[in-house]
Coordinates of C-alpha atoms in Angstrom, one line a residue:
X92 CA -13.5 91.8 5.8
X93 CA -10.8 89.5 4.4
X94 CA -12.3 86.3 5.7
X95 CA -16.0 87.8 4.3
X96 CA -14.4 88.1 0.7
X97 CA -12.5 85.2 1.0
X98 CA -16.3 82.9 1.6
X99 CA -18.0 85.0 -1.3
X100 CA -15.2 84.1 -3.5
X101 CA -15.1 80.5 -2.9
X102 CA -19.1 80.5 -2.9
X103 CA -18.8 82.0 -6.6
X104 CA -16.3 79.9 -7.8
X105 CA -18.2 76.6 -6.8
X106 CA -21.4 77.6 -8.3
X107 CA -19.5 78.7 -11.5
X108 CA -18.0 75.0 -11.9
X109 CA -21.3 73.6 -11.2
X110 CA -23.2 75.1 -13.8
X111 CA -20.3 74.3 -16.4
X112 CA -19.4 77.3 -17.2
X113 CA -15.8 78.1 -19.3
X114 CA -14.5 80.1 -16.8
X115 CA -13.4 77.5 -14.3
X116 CA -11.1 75.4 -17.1
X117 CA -8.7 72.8 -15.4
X118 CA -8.1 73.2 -11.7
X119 CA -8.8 76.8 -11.6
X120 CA -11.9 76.0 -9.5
X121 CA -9.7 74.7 -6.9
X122 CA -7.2 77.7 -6.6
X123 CA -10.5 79.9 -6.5
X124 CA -11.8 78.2 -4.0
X125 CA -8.8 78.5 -1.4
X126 CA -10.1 79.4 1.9
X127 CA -8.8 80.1 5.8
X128 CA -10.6 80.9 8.6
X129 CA -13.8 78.8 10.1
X130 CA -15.9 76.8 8.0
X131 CA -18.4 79.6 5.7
X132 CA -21.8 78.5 6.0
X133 CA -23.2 76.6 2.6
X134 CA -25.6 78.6 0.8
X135 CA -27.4 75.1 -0.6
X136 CA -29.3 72.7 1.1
X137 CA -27.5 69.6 -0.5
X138 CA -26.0 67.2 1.4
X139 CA -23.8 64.0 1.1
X140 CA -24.9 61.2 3.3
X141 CA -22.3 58.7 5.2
X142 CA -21.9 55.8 6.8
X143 CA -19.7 55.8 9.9
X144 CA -18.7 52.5 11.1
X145 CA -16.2 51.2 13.6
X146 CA -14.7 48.4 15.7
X147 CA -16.5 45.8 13.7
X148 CA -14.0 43.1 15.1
X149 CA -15.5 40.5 13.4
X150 CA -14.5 36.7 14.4
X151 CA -14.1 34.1 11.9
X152 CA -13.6 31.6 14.2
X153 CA -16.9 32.0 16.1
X154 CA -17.1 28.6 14.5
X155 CA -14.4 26.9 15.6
X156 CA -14.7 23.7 13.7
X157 CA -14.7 26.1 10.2
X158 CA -11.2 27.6 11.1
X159 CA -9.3 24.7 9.0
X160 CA -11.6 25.0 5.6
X161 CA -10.9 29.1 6.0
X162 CA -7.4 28.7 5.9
X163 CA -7.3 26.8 3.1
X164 CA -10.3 28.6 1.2
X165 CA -9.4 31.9 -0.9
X166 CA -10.9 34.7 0.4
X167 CA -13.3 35.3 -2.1
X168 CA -14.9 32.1 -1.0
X169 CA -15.1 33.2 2.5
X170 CA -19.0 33.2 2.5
X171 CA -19.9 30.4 1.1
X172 CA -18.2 28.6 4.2
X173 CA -19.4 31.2 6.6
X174 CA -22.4 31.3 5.9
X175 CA -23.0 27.2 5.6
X176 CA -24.6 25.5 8.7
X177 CA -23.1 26.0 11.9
X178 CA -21.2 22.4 13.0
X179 CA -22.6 20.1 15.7
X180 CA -20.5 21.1 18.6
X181 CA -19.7 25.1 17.7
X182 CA -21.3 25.7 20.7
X183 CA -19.3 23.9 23.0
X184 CA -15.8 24.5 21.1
X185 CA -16.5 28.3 20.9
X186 CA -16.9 28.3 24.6
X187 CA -13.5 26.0 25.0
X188 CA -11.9 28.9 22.7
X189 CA -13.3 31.3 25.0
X190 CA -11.7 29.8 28.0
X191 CA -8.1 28.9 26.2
X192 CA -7.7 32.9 25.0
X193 CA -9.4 34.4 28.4
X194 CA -12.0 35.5 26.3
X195 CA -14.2 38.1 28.1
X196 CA -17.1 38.6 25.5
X197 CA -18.2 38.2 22.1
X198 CA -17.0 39.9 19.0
X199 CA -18.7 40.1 15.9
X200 CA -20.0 36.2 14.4
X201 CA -21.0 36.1 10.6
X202 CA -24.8 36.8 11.3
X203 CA -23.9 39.7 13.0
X204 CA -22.2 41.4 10.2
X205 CA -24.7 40.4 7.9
X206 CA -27.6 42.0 9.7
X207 CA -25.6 44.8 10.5
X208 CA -24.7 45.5 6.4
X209 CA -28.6 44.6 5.9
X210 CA -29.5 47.0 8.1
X211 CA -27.4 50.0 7.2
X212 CA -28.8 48.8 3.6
X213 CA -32.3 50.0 4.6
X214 CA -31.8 52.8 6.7
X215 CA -29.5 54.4 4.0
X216 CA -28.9 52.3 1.2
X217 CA -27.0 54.7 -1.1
X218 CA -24.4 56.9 1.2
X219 CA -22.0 58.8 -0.6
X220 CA -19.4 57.4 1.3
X221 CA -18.2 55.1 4.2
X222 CA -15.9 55.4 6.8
X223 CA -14.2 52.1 9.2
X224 CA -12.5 53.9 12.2
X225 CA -10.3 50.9 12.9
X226 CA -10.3 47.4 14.5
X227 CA -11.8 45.4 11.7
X228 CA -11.1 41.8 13.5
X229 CA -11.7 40.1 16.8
X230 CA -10.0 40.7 19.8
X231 CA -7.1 37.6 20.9
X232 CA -6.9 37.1 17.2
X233 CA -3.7 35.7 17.5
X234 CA -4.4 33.4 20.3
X235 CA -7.6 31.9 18.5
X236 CA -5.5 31.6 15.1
X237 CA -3.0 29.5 17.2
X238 CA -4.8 27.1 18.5
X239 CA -7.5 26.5 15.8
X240 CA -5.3 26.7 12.6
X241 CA -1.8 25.9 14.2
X242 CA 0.3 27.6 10.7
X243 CA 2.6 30.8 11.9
X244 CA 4.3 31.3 8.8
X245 CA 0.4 32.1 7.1
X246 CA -0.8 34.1 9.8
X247 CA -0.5 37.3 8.1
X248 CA -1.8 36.4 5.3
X249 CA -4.9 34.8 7.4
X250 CA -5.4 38.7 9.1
X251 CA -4.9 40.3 5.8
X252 CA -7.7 38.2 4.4
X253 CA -9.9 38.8 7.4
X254 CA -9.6 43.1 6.6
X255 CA -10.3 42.0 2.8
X256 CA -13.2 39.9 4.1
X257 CA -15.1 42.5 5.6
X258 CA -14.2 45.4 3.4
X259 CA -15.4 42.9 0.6
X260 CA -18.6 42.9 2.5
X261 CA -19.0 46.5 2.9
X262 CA -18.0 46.9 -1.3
X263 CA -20.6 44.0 -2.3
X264 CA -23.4 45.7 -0.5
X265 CA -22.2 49.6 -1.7
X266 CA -21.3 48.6 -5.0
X267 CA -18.7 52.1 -6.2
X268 CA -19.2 53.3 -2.9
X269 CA -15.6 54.7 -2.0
X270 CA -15.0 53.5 1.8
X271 CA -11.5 55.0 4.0
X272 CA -10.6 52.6 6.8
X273 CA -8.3 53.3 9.4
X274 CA -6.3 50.1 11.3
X275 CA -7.1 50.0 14.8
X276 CA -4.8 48.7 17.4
X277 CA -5.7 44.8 16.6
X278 CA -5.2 44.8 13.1
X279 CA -2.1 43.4 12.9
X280 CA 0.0 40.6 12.6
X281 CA 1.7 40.1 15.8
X282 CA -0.5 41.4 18.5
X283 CA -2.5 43.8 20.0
X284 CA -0.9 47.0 20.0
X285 CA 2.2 45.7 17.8
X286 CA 2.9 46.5 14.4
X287 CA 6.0 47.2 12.3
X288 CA 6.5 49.4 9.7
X289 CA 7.3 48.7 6.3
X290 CA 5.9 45.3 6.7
X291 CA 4.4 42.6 4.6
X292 CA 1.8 42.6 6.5
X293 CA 1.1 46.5 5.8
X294 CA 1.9 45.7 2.1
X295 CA -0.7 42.9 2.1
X296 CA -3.5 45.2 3.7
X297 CA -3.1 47.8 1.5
X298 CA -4.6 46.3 -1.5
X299 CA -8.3 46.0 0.6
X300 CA -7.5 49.3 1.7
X301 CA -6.9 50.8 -1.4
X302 CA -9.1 49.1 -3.5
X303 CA -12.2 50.6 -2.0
X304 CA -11.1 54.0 -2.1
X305 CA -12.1 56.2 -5.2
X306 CA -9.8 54.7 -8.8
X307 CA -8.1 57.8 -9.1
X308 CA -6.6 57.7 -5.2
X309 CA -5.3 54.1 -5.3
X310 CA -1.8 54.0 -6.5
X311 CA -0.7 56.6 -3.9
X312 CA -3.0 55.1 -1.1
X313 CA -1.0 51.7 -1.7
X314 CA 2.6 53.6 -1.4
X315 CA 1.7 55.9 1.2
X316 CA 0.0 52.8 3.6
X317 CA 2.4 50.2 2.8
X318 CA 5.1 52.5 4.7
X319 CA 2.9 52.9 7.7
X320 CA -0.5 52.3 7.9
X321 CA -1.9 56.0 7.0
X322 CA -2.8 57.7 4.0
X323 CA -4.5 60.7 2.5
X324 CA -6.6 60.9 -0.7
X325 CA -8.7 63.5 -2.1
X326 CA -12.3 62.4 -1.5
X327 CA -14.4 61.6 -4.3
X328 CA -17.4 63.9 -5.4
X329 CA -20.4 64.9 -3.8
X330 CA -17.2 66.5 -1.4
X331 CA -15.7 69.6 -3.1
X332 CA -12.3 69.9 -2.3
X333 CA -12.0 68.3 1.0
X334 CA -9.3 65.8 1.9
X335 CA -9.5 62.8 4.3
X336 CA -6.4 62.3 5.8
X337 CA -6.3 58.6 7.8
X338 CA -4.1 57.8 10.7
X339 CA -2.9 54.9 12.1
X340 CA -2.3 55.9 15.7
X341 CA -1.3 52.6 17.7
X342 CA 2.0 54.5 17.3
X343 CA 0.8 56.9 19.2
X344 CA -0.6 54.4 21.9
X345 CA 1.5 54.0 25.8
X346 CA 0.8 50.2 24.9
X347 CA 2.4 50.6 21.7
X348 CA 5.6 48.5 20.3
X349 CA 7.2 46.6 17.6
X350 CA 6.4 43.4 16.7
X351 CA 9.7 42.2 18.5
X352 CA 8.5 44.2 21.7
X353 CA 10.8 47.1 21.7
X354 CA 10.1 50.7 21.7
X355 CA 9.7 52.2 18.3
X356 CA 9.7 56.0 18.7
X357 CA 10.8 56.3 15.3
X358 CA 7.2 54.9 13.7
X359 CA 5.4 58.0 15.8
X360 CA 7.7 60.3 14.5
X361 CA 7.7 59.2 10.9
X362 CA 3.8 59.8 11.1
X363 CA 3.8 63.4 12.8
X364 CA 6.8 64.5 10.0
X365 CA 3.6 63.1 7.3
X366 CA 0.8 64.5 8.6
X367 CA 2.5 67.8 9.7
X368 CA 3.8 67.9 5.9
X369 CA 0.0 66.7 4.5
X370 CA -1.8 69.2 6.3
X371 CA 0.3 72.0 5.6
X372 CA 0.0 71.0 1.9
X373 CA -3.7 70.3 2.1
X374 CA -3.8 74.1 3.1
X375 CA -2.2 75.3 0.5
X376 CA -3.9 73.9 -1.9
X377 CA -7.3 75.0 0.2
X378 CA -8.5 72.2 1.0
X379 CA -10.9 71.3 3.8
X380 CA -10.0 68.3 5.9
X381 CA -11.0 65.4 7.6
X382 CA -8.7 63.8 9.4
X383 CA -9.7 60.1 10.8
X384 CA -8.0 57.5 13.0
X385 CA -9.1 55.0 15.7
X386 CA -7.9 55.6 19.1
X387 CA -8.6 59.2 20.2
X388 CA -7.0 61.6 22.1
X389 CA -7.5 62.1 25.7
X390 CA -7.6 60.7 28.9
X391 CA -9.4 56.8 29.5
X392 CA -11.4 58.2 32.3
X393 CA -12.8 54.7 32.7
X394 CA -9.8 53.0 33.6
X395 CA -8.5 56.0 35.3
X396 CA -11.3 55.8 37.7
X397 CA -11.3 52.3 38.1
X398 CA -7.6 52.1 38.8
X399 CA -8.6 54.8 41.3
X400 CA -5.6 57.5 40.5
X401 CA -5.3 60.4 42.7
X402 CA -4.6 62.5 40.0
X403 CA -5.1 65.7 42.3
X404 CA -1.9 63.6 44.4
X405 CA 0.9 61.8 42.8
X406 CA -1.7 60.0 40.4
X407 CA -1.8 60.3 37.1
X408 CA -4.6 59.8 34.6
X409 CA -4.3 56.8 32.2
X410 CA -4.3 58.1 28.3
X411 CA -5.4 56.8 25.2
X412 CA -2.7 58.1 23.0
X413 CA 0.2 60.2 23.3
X414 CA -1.7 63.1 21.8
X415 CA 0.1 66.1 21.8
X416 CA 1.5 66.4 18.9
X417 CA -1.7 66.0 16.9
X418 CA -3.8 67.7 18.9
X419 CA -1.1 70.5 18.1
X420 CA -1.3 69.8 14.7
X421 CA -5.1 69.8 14.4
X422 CA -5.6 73.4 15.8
X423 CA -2.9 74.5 14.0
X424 CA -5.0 73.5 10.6
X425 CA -7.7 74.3 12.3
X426 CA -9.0 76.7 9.9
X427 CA -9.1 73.6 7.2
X428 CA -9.7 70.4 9.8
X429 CA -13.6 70.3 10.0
X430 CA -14.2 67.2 11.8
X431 CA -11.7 64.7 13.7
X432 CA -13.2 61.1 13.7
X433 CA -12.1 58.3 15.9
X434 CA -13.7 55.3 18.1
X435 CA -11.4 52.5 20.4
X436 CA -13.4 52.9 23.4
X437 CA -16.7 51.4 21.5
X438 CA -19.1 54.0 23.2
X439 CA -20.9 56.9 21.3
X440 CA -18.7 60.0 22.4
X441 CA -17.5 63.3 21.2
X442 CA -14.4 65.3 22.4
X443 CA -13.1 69.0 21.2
X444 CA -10.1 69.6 20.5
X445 CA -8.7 72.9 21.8
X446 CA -5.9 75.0 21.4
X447 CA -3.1 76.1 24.0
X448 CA -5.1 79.6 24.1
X449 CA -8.6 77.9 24.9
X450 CA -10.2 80.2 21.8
X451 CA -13.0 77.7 20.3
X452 CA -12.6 79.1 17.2
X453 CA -9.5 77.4 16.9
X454 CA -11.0 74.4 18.2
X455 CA -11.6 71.2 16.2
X456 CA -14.8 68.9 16.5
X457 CA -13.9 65.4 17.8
X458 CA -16.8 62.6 16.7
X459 CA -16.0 59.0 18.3
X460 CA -18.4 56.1 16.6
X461 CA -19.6 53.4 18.8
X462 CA -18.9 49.7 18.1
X463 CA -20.5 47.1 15.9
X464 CA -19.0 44.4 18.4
X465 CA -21.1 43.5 21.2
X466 CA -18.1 42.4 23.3
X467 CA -18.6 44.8 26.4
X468 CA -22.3 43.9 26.6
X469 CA -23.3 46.6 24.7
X470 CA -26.1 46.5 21.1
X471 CA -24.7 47.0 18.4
X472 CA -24.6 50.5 16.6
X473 CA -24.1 52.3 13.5
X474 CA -24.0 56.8 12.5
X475 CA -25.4 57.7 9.0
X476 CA -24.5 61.0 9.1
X477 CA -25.2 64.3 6.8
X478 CA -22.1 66.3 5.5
X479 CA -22.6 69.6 4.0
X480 CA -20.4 69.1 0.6
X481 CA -18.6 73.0 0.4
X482 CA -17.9 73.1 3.7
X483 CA -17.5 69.5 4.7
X484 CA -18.7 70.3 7.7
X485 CA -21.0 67.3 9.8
X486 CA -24.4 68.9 9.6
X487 CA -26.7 66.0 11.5
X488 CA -26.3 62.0 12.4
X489 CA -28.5 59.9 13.3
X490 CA -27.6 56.6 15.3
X491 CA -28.7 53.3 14.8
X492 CA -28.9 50.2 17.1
X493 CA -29.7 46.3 17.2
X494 CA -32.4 45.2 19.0
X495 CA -29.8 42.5 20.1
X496 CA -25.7 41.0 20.3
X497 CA -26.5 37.7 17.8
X498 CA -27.8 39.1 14.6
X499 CA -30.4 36.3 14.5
X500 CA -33.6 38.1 14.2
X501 CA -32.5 41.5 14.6
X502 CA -34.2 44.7 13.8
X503 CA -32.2 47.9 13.5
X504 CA -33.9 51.0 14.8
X505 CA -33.2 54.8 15.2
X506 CA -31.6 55.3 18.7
X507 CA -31.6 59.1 18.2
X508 CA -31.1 62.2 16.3
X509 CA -27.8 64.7 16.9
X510 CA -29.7 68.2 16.2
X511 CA -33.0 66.8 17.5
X512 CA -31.4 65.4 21.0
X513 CA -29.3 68.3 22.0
X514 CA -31.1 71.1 19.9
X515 CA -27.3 72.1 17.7
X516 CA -27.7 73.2 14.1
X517 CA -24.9 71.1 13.8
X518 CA -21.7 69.1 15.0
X519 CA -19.4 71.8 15.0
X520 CA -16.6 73.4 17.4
X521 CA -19.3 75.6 18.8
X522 CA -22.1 73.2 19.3
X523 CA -19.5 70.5 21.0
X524 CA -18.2 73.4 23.2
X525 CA -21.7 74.5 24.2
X526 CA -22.4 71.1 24.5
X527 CA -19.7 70.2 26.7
X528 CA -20.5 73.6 29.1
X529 CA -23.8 72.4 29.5
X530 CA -22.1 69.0 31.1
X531 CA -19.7 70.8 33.3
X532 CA -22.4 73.0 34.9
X533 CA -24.1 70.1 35.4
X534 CA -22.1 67.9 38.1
X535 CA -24.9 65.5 38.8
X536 CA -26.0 64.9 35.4
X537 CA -29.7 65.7 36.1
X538 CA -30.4 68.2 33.2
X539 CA -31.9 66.8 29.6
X540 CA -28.4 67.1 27.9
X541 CA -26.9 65.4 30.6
X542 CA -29.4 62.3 30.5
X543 CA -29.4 62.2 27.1
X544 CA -25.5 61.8 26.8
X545 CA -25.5 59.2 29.3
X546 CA -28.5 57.2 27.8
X547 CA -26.3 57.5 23.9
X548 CA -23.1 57.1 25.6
X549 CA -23.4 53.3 26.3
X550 CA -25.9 50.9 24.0
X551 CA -28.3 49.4 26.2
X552 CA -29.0 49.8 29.9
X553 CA -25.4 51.3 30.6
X554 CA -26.5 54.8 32.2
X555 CA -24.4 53.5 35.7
X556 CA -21.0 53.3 33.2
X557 CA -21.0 57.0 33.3
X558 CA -23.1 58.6 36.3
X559 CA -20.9 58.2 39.2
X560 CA -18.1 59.8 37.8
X561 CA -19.9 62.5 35.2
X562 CA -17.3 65.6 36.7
X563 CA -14.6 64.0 35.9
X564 CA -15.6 62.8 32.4
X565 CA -17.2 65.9 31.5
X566 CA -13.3 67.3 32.1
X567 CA -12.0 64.5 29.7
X568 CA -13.7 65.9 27.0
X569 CA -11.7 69.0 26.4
X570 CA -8.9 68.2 28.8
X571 CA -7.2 66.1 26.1
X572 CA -3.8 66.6 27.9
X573 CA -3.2 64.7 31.5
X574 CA -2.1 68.5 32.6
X575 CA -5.5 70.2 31.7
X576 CA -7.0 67.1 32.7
X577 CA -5.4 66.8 36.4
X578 CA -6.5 70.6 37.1
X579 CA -10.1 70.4 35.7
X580 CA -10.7 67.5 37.7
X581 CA -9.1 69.0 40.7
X582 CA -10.6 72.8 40.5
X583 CA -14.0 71.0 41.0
X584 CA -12.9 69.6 43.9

């Protein structure tokens, strides 16, 4: 009965402030609007619209023979030379590149980007909001910087401006648009997987960071990321009270270290005493929450499997993150974290996020947004998605995906539908969980759900990625632990 009072109250109190009315003066909407418990239903049939974007990785030096005239060109000039005619031998010199940095596909060129911002133009061209889960620029950035540009001292700088470039992108196309990017594990300035905190790097990036997020957010956006690479900021209106709270989990990362290649326990740590302090505050204030990152947690199935670990012997499965503590953290606050967003493996993917006690209504909805970069052989993609403002809860997304890996003639079309596909009123804890059932009482992937996951999962003809080993990914995706993992995977045995 609580909880029912508790959603009439805060229903009230958000149609009072909408209609003006003298009764909700200062922040009083905000304290009457405090709420625990699962996400109420909206009573409207509003919605704010977003773009969800990830792994863009975009190359500058897809054209080798431009790498010079960008380091020595101001990044709001960027286009001008990117977008000038290709030079005589970029061809031949990209593929030398390729071979020098054991290249093994092919990030994001300029034309890609382009088609990809003109296509999210026409299928929504005024979202409400835009989220980048991470890995902005190219994969072996370093390695290409080094033997195109040849200037150490500037490299930073260089990998700052490449995050301003594309957020500049995003911002000219979205004019007031507020966008919240995460890093991913490449964007830094020593290495894959390598970052320090406190840097000048970090310092550097925060200004493109910050100055696409809503005015009134900035100056704490810049403190907060300069120390770390994560921040939190209120998000801007149609959302009604919701927070976004954005990660920067390479700490979290096995494969993670400091730019001098130690360990660097203390970064993680730092983070989890944040976001266990942010979350506890966002709840008091009662706010809802989404909290956004890049790599998720879980178990990499795919190189666990192609590693072949016995993980029902002495194997163990290969993780993405060091998860626990979040995942802790997130069910904790699960009665204010609606929606968990996260990418890094560049498929289209969901997870759920469970608590110790398996109760899925202390469960938190896990979203993971497929790539713009083309490097794994895989089209392009992009979400626009539907967000029900009171409760910020994901109502619907639709996916979009190139008809091809160049952006040279490229149409953008409608992959599929989240409620139409799998028939869920919405992407919540109890649709992914349903969701996720249907998979695991399906060991040979033959019913519609099944298909339908492994046709999205991978963009293009990429249904063998997933098919011979659907038991054991279908125990990945609320197995978040290696524990819960090991014995899901080996009860079915």
């Amino acid at each position: 009965m609580t909880r029912l009072i508790r959603r009439y109250s805060r229903t009230a109190a958000v149609f009072i402030c909408w209609a003006g009315l003298l009764l909700c003066p200062g922040n009083r909407c905000q304290a009457q609007g405090r709420h625990h418990g699962a996400a109420p239903a909206s009573d409207t049939n509003t919605s704010a619209t977003a773009l969800m974007i990830s792994d863009i990785h975009f190359d500058p030096f897809h054209d080798p023979g431009k790498a010079q005239q960008l380091a020595h060109t101001p990044v709001a000039q960027w286009q001008s030379v990117l977008q000038s005619p290709s030079t005589a031998d970029q061809q031949e010199a990209f593929a030398g590149l390729q071979e020098k940095c054991s290249g093994k596909g092919v990030d994001t060129p300029y034309p890609l980007l382009r088609s990809a911002i003109e296509g999210m133009q026409a299928k929504q061209p005024n979202p409400d909001f835009i989220t980048i889960t991470g890995d902005l620029i190219a994969h072996k950035f370093d390695c290409r910087y080094s033997a195109l540009v040849q200037q150490p001292a500037e490299y930073a700088q260089f990998v700052a401006n490449t995050i301003q470039f594309v957020v500049n992108q995003l911002r000219g196309a979205f004019p007031g648009v507020p966008i919240y990017v995460s890093l991913g594990n490449n964007d830094s300035d020593c290495g894959d997987y390598k970052l320090d905190t406190r840097s000048a790097f970090l310092a550097s990036a925060a200004g493109a960071i910050a100055d696409a997020l809503p005015p009134g957010e900035r100056r704490h956006a810049l403190a907060e990321f300069a120390t770390g690479g994560y921040y939190s900021v209120t998000m801007a209106p149609p959302m009604l009270d919701t927070r976004i709270v954005v990660l920067n989990d390479v700490f979290f990362s096995p494969k993670y270290k400091s730019c001098t290649g130690a360990e660097n326990p203390g970064a993680g740590a730092a983070e989890i005493a944040w976001l266990s302090q942010t979350l506890a505050q966002a709840h008091d204030n009662g706010q809802n929450v989404w909290v956004i990152g890049h790599i998720p947690p879980g178990v990499d199935v795919y190189s666990t499997v192609k590693k072949i670990s016995d993980v029902c012997g002495i194997g163990n499965p290969e993780m993405l993150m060091d998860s626990g503590k979040i995942d802790g953290l997130l069910t904790q606050y699960s009665d204010i974290v609606r929606l968990g967003l996260f990418a890094h493996t560049h498929m289209d993917e969901l997870r759920l996020d469970l608590p110790e006690d398996g109760n899925v209504q202390g469960a938190v909805p896990l979203k993971l947004v497929p790539s713009i970069s083309p490097v794994d052989g895989n089209n392009p993609s992009f979400t626009v998605a539907k967000v029900d403002p009171p409760t910020a809860g994901l109502k619907d997304f639709d996916v979009f995906v190139a008809s091809n890996q160049t952006g040279m003639r490229t149409t953008w079309s409608e992959e599929y539908d989240w409620g139409h596909a799998y028939g869920e009123p919405a992407f919540s804890a109890a649709a992914v969980n349903d969701l996720i059932g249907q998979f695991r009482r399906d060991p040979k992937a033959q019913t519609g759900a099944s298909q339908q996951y492994i046709k999205s999962y991978y963009k293009g003809d990429g249904s063998k990625e997933l098919t011979p080993f659907w038991p054991q990914y279908s125990c990945s995706l609320e197995n978040l632990t290696a524990a819960s993992y090991k014995a899901c995977v080996c009860a079915a045995k």
